[in-house]
């Protein structure tokens, strides 16, 4: 009979090892899945994890790593703050959309004016759009005790409808021959987030790196970061220590909304270029996996974001070259979160073999 | 705009159809939460149920086998949640999210060859004389059997929780798992059963969407109904009959906004389409003040050697 014994202290070694083991387990079981789907598992895994960085066309895919990784890291950093404190913002997808809409809206309002201040204004607007959308669940939770998980998620569907409405109405390109979607911001120099398009560099990448540093300093060197960690690990102790839960909720949800909004704004002004009905591709949900894979640690999230971006790009290659369905990659990513959560057991429990059941 | 085109009898009959997936998923989740477990994977289990039911119904030509398969599919997926939360003692919120993400992925993988396929029709009940009564006939006696099954499950859950020993034990586990454990009840085993029941109900609800309400298969077709079901349990303060009431209210809103879209009301389609979600939020706000009826152990991890 296998019994589990709670460790007096969570194991540091396992805490670092679980993400790696989870990735390996996902490769094995994902490989089996690909095998069942009729693809050679070894080729598939190599295509997903190796080819984007070292393969023949890596020069094309490497920049994509930054493009896909930046929004994931940016959103996941914000989510991790709340997750640490037990505040669950799972509507980042909606905040991402709102950031893009408000940011792009401000940019398009100035069209075709050419001025240096347009892009900074868009950045502020994008952050504001995401922030205000996240403030809805935050304020409702503080004022009425409403569940933030359900409210933030419902708002994703509302945001998706707004996106559809905007790309068919208010923000539609007046010179677009009736096609849905806004003007392409890539053709509007003052509202463009690219720094070096060939290298995949845009301001979102810079913002993601700043967010990682900001989160690291906050969590390790700042009172607020300590309170976040304390609330998550020992809620009762936090209450006795005088942590103000309302302030924490507003801060965590607000920050994660702001970062998600920024991610959406940089995306719409760069890689995507325009507001369109299918603008959002699920970064807000994948970022949840990234946050957990990175063990809610800023540096971990940076690495996890890179790895997730890799599976996106590798998945696209596998789709093109091996005919692997797009959904297979989604399953692959879901599997990763699954193994991660299951293996986390080893961090706080010790597995032992005992003779017989006691109770 | 022509509001007279909206037929009130048809409206009520179709709101019952629109409410049934929600009702099934919510009553399943109610049992899960009564046992002290918060499973946020309802959306994932619904969509997996939707495609399992759809594919089996198409392959066998029998909608009933399809519904059976959907319940099995939902329950099997919920086993993943069991492994995470009852065996590996993982955080229930994160595990539920994992279940939903995984379910959405696996369902679109399973459903690839079923896009655009028409499922076998599920026959409606027809009782001579009764079904022909004006007004009452179409509303009460002319639906498909699964709709009645949903109402029967609500009644059964209510009676079980209120009048039987099983219901009492289930509630004890949900209110205080340590005390229940001390009394010798198998907390984990009871919770596993509850979670699987919730999975089967969510699966049935999903198949109701893909086989009766829509009826076809599209990726992500549950479109948040699983999440609304979670909200509905809160709305109902964990009481079965209130789940029924809430489901019919939401069904009514959904059907009404679709009818308004068809009638060409001056409100843009997108704004009508977002109304069920906004109303869910409003209802949550109004009802969140009272949490006293929530099971006391809801969402807490149980490990026997404390």
XYZ file of C-alpha atoms in Angstrom, chain B residues 25 53 65 78 93 100 124-125 158 167 214 216 250:
13
model
C -24.574 20.445 -15.846
C -22.335 11.742 -27.679
C -26.506 5.385 -27.348
C -13.818 13.781 -14.563
C -9.179 25.624 -8.901
C -11.338 22.586 -19.114
C -39.985 14.118 -29.354
C -42.486 12.619 -27.004
C -33.407 16.810 -4.127
C -27.626 12.240 1.023
C -28.071 22.967 -32.218
C -24.385 19.729 -35.143
C -31.278 31.784 -18.104
